[in-house]
Amino acid sequence: MQLHTSNNKQAGLVFISPASFASTWSAGQGLWLRPVGIAPLNALRTVLDADSALPLAGGPYGFTHLDLVTGEKAAGYKAARVSIAEARQITKDEAAGQLAAITGPRQAFAGLPMDRVQVMGIVNVTPDSFSDGGRFFDTEDAIAHGRGMAADGATVLDVGGESTRPGAEPVSTEDELTRITPVISALAKDGHLVSADTRHSAVMGPASLRERVSSTMFPASLMKVQQR
């Protein structure tokens, strides 16, 4: 299976031949690996041996090739698309740690296994949501919406009480809690995994799984929450 790209520019990279990469790169230089040729692993294994198709993050998908990337911002970046065997031959032990990280299984997150797709359902308890236009601003409507998404397969329900669309007015912590707390409580009581979509550290407590947006706006207070 050949996926080599030679002397082409792609996504800010200059692709060169594997031979050119091998002759110009040396251990100690920057090196990044990017898996490509991704497909269901069981399908790949029907036509390739185990060393020619490796698992991606320990999951059901695998990859057959790697982009070897090196360089720096000032001088630019170069890459070569190579087979797994070629990658090992060119990089020796230099890429072993990265390759192990790419292929190894991920730890469960909030009790959810990471070897399969997990779907997050978004519940916007706002009058000015950019995605649903405020259809679920009413508490009971928001709860029903969350339950419906869970029934359809969502494994996490993400409840937000402040719109982050451009030009939206900021919402006070008190108003945000008033909007989301009853929704979170009802959905959590049902047994659903719930997260709070918020940028306010004082709002993060009510949810059993914490997710935040624009956290860099309040780094000091968020750091205190993380340390508790």
CSV table of C-alpha atoms in Angstrom, one decimal:
chain,number,residue,atom,x,y,z
A,1,MET,CA,0.0,0.0,0.0
A,2,GLN,CA,1.7,3.2,-1.2
A,3,LEU,CA,0.7,6.6,0.3
A,4,HIS,CA,4.0,8.5,-0.5
A,5,THR,CA,3.8,12.2,-1.2
A,6,SER,CA,6.9,13.7,-2.8
A,7,ASN,CA,7.8,17.4,-3.3
A,8,ASN,CA,4.3,18.7,-2.5
A,9,LYS,CA,3.0,21.4,-0.1
A,10,GLN,CA,0.2,20.3,2.1
A,11,ALA,CA,-1.2,21.9,5.3
A,12,GLY,CA,1.8,24.2,5.7
A,13,LEU,CA,4.3,21.4,5.2
A,14,VAL,CA,6.7,20.7,2.3
A,15,PHE,CA,6.6,17.0,1.6
A,16,ILE,CA,9.8,15.4,0.5
A,17,SER,CA,10.7,11.8,-0.4
A,18,PRO,CA,11.5,9.3,2.3
A,19,ALA,CA,15.0,9.0,1.0
A,20,SER,CA,15.5,12.8,1.2
A,21,PHE,CA,14.1,12.9,4.7
A,22,ALA,CA,16.4,10.0,5.8
A,23,SER,CA,19.4,11.8,4.5
A,24,THR,CA,18.7,15.1,6.1
A,25,TRP,CA,17.2,14.2,9.5
A,26,SER,CA,19.2,13.0,12.4
A,27,ALA,CA,18.5,11.9,16.0
A,28,GLY,CA,18.1,14.9,18.3
A,29,GLN,CA,16.3,17.1,15.7
A,30,GLY,CA,12.6,17.8,16.3
A,31,LEU,CA,10.4,15.0,15.1
A,32,TRP,CA,6.7,14.5,15.1
A,33,LEU,CA,4.6,11.6,13.9
A,34,ARG,CA,1.2,11.8,12.3
A,35,PRO,CA,-0.7,8.6,11.6
A,36,VAL,CA,-2.3,8.4,8.1
A,37,GLY,CA,-3.9,5.7,6.0
A,38,ILE,CA,-6.6,5.3,8.8
A,39,ALA,CA,-9.2,2.6,8.3
A,40,PRO,CA,-11.0,0.0,10.4
A,41,LEU,CA,-8.3,-2.2,11.9
A,42,ASN,CA,-10.0,-5.5,11.2
A,43,ALA,CA,-10.3,-4.6,7.5
A,44,LEU,CA,-6.6,-3.6,7.3
A,45,ARG,CA,-5.5,-6.8,9.0
A,46,THR,CA,-7.3,-8.8,6.3
A,47,VAL,CA,-4.7,-7.6,3.7
A,48,LEU,CA,-1.7,-6.6,5.9
A,49,ASP,CA,0.3,-8.2,8.6
A,50,ALA,CA,0.2,-7.0,12.2
A,51,ASP,CA,3.4,-4.9,11.8
A,52,SER,CA,2.1,-3.1,8.8
A,53,ALA,CA,-1.2,-1.9,10.3
A,54,LEU,CA,-1.1,-0.6,13.9
A,55,PRO,CA,-4.0,0.3,16.2
A,56,LEU,CA,-4.9,3.9,16.7
A,57,ALA,CA,-5.3,4.7,20.4
A,58,GLY,CA,-6.0,1.1,21.1
A,59,GLY,CA,-9.3,1.4,19.4
A,60,PRO,CA,-11.1,-0.3,16.4
A,61,TYR,CA,-9.3,1.9,13.8
A,62,GLY,CA,-5.7,1.5,12.6
A,63,PHE,CA,-3.2,3.2,10.4
A,64,THR,CA,-0.7,2.0,7.7
A,65,HIS,CA,1.6,5.0,7.3
A,66,LEU,CA,3.1,7.9,9.2
A,67,ASP,CA,4.0,11.4,8.3
A,68,LEU,CA,7.4,12.1,9.7
A,69,VAL,CA,7.6,15.9,10.4
A,70,THR,CA,10.7,17.9,11.3
A,71,GLY,CA,11.7,21.5,11.2
A,72,GLU,CA,11.0,24.8,13.0
A,73,LYS,CA,8.8,27.8,12.5
A,74,ALA,CA,11.6,30.1,11.2
A,75,ALA,CA,13.1,27.7,8.7
A,76,GLY,CA,9.9,25.8,7.8
A,77,TYR,CA,8.7,22.2,8.2
A,78,LYS,CA,9.4,19.2,6.1
A,79,ALA,CA,7.6,15.9,6.1
A,80,ALA,CA,7.8,12.5,4.5
A,81,ARG,CA,5.0,9.9,4.3
A,82,VAL,CA,6.4,6.5,5.0
A,83,SER,CA,5.3,3.0,5.9
A,84,ILE,CA,5.5,1.9,9.5
A,85,ALA,CA,8.5,-0.2,8.7
A,86,GLU,CA,10.2,2.7,7.0
A,87,ALA,CA,9.5,5.0,10.0
A,88,ARG,CA,11.1,2.6,12.3
A,89,GLN,CA,14.1,2.2,10.0
A,90,ILE,CA,14.6,5.9,9.6
A,91,THR,CA,14.0,7.1,13.2
A,92,LYS,CA,15.4,4.0,15.1
A,93,ASP,CA,14.5,4.5,18.7
A,94,GLU,CA,13.9,8.2,18.5
A,95,ALA,CA,10.2,7.8,17.7
A,96,ALA,CA,9.4,4.8,20.0
A,97,GLY,CA,7.8,6.9,22.7
A,98,GLN,CA,5.6,8.8,20.2
A,99,LEU,CA,4.6,5.6,18.5
A,100,ALA,CA,3.6,3.9,21.8
A,101,ALA,CA,1.5,7.0,22.6
A,102,ILE,CA,-0.2,6.9,19.3
A,103,THR,CA,-1.0,3.2,19.4
A,104,GLY,CA,-1.7,2.7,23.1
A,105,PRO,CA,-5.2,2.6,24.6
A,106,ARG,CA,-6.6,5.7,26.3
A,107,GLN,CA,-7.6,5.7,29.9
A,108,ALA,CA,-11.3,6.0,30.6
A,109,PHE,CA,-12.6,9.5,31.1
A,110,ALA,CA,-15.3,10.1,33.7
A,111,GLY,CA,-16.0,6.4,33.5
A,112,LEU,CA,-16.4,6.5,29.7
A,113,PRO,CA,-14.2,4.1,27.7
A,114,MET,CA,-12.1,5.9,25.1
A,115,ASP,CA,-11.9,2.9,22.7
A,116,ARG,CA,-15.2,4.0,21.1
A,117,VAL,CA,-17.0,7.1,20.0
A,118,GLN,CA,-18.7,9.0,22.8
A,119,VAL,CA,-21.4,11.5,22.0
A,120,MET,CA,-21.9,14.7,23.9
A,121,GLY,CA,-25.4,16.2,23.8
A,122,ILE,CA,-25.5,20.0,24.1
A,123,VAL,CA,-28.2,21.6,26.3
A,124,ASN,CA,-28.2,25.4,25.9
A,125,VAL,CA,-30.4,27.0,28.6
A,126,THR,CA,-30.0,30.4,27.1
A,127,PRO,CA,-32.4,32.8,25.3
A,128,ASP,CA,-29.9,33.7,22.6
A,129,SER,CA,-28.1,30.4,21.7
A,130,PHE,CA,-26.4,30.6,18.4
A,131,SER,CA,-27.2,26.9,17.7
A,132,ASP,CA,-30.9,26.5,18.6
A,133,GLY,CA,-32.1,30.1,19.0
A,134,GLY,CA,-33.2,29.8,22.6
A,135,ARG,CA,-35.6,26.9,22.0
A,136,PHE,CA,-34.7,25.3,25.3
A,137,PHE,CA,-34.5,28.3,27.6
A,138,ASP,CA,-37.4,27.0,29.6
A,139,THR,CA,-36.2,24.7,32.4
A,140,GLU,CA,-38.6,21.9,31.6
A,141,ASP,CA,-37.9,22.1,27.9
A,142,ALA,CA,-34.2,21.9,28.6
A,143,ILE,CA,-34.6,18.8,30.8
A,144,ALA,CA,-36.8,17.1,28.1
A,145,HIS,CA,-34.2,18.0,25.5
A,146,GLY,CA,-31.4,16.4,27.5
A,147,ARG,CA,-33.4,13.3,28.2
A,148,GLY,CA,-34.3,13.0,24.5
A,149,MET,CA,-30.6,13.2,23.5
A,150,ALA,CA,-29.7,10.6,26.1
A,151,ALA,CA,-32.3,8.3,24.7
A,152,ASP,CA,-30.8,8.8,21.3
A,153,GLY,CA,-27.4,7.7,22.5
A,154,ALA,CA,-25.6,10.8,24.0
A,155,THR,CA,-23.3,9.6,26.8
A,156,VAL,CA,-22.6,13.1,28.3
A,157,LEU,CA,-25.1,15.9,28.6
A,158,ASP,CA,-23.3,19.3,28.5
A,159,VAL,CA,-25.5,22.1,30.1
A,160,GLY,CA,-24.7,25.7,29.5
A,161,GLY,CA,-26.3,28.9,30.7
A,162,GLU,CA,-24.3,31.6,28.9
A,163,SER,CA,-24.1,32.1,25.1
A,164,THR,CA,-20.6,32.4,23.7
A,165,ARG,CA,-21.7,33.6,20.3
A,166,PRO,CA,-19.9,36.8,19.1
A,167,GLY,CA,-21.5,39.9,20.7
A,168,ALA,CA,-23.4,38.0,23.3
A,169,GLU,CA,-24.0,39.8,26.6
A,170,PRO,CA,-22.1,38.4,29.6
A,171,VAL,CA,-24.2,36.5,32.2
A,172,SER,CA,-23.7,36.9,35.9
A,173,THR,CA,-22.7,33.8,38.0
A,174,GLU,CA,-26.0,34.0,39.8
A,175,ASP,CA,-28.1,34.1,36.6
A,176,GLU,CA,-26.1,31.3,35.1
A,177,LEU,CA,-26.5,29.1,38.2
A,178,THR,CA,-30.3,29.8,38.2
A,179,ARG,CA,-30.5,28.7,34.6
A,180,ILE,CA,-28.4,25.5,34.7
A,181,THR,CA,-28.7,24.1,38.3
A,182,PRO,CA,-32.2,22.7,38.0
A,183,VAL,CA,-31.5,21.2,34.7
A,184,ILE,CA,-28.2,19.6,35.9
A,185,SER,CA,-29.9,18.3,39.0
A,186,ALA,CA,-32.8,16.7,37.1
A,187,LEU,CA,-30.5,15.0,34.5
A,188,ALA,CA,-28.0,13.9,37.1
A,189,LYS,CA,-30.9,12.4,39.2
A,190,ASP,CA,-31.9,10.4,36.1
A,191,GLY,CA,-28.4,8.9,36.3
A,192,HIS,CA,-26.9,10.7,33.3
A,193,LEU,CA,-23.3,12.0,33.2
A,194,VAL,CA,-23.6,15.8,33.2
A,195,SER,CA,-21.1,18.5,32.5
A,196,ALA,CA,-21.3,22.3,32.9
A,197,ASP,CA,-20.3,24.4,29.9
A,198,THR,CA,-19.0,27.5,31.7
A,199,ARG,CA,-16.1,29.9,32.1
A,200,HIS,CA,-16.9,30.7,35.7
A,201,SER,CA,-15.1,28.7,38.4
A,202,ALA,CA,-18.0,29.2,40.8
A,203,VAL,CA,-20.4,27.5,38.4
A,204,MET,CA,-18.3,24.4,37.9
A,205,GLY,CA,-19.3,22.7,41.2
A,206,PRO,CA,-22.9,21.6,40.3
A,207,ALA,CA,-21.8,19.3,37.5
A,208,SER,CA,-20.4,15.8,37.9
A,209,LEU,CA,-18.1,16.4,35.0
A,210,ARG,CA,-16.4,19.8,34.5
A,211,GLU,CA,-16.0,21.3,31.1
A,212,ARG,CA,-15.2,24.9,30.5
A,213,VAL,CA,-14.9,27.3,27.6
A,214,SER,CA,-12.7,30.5,27.5
A,215,SER,CA,-10.9,29.3,30.6
A,216,THR,CA,-7.9,31.6,29.9
A,217,MET,CA,-10.1,34.6,30.7
A,218,PHE,CA,-10.1,33.6,34.4
A,219,PRO,CA,-6.8,31.6,34.9
A,220,ALA,CA,-6.3,32.4,38.6
A,221,SER,CA,-9.7,31.4,39.9
A,222,LEU,CA,-9.8,28.3,37.7
A,223,MET,CA,-6.4,27.2,39.0
A,224,LYS,CA,-7.8,27.3,42.6
A,225,VAL,CA,-10.6,25.0,41.5
A,226,GLN,CA,-8.2,22.6,39.9
A,227,GLN,CA,-6.1,22.4,43.0
A,228,ARG,CA,-9.0,21.5,45.4
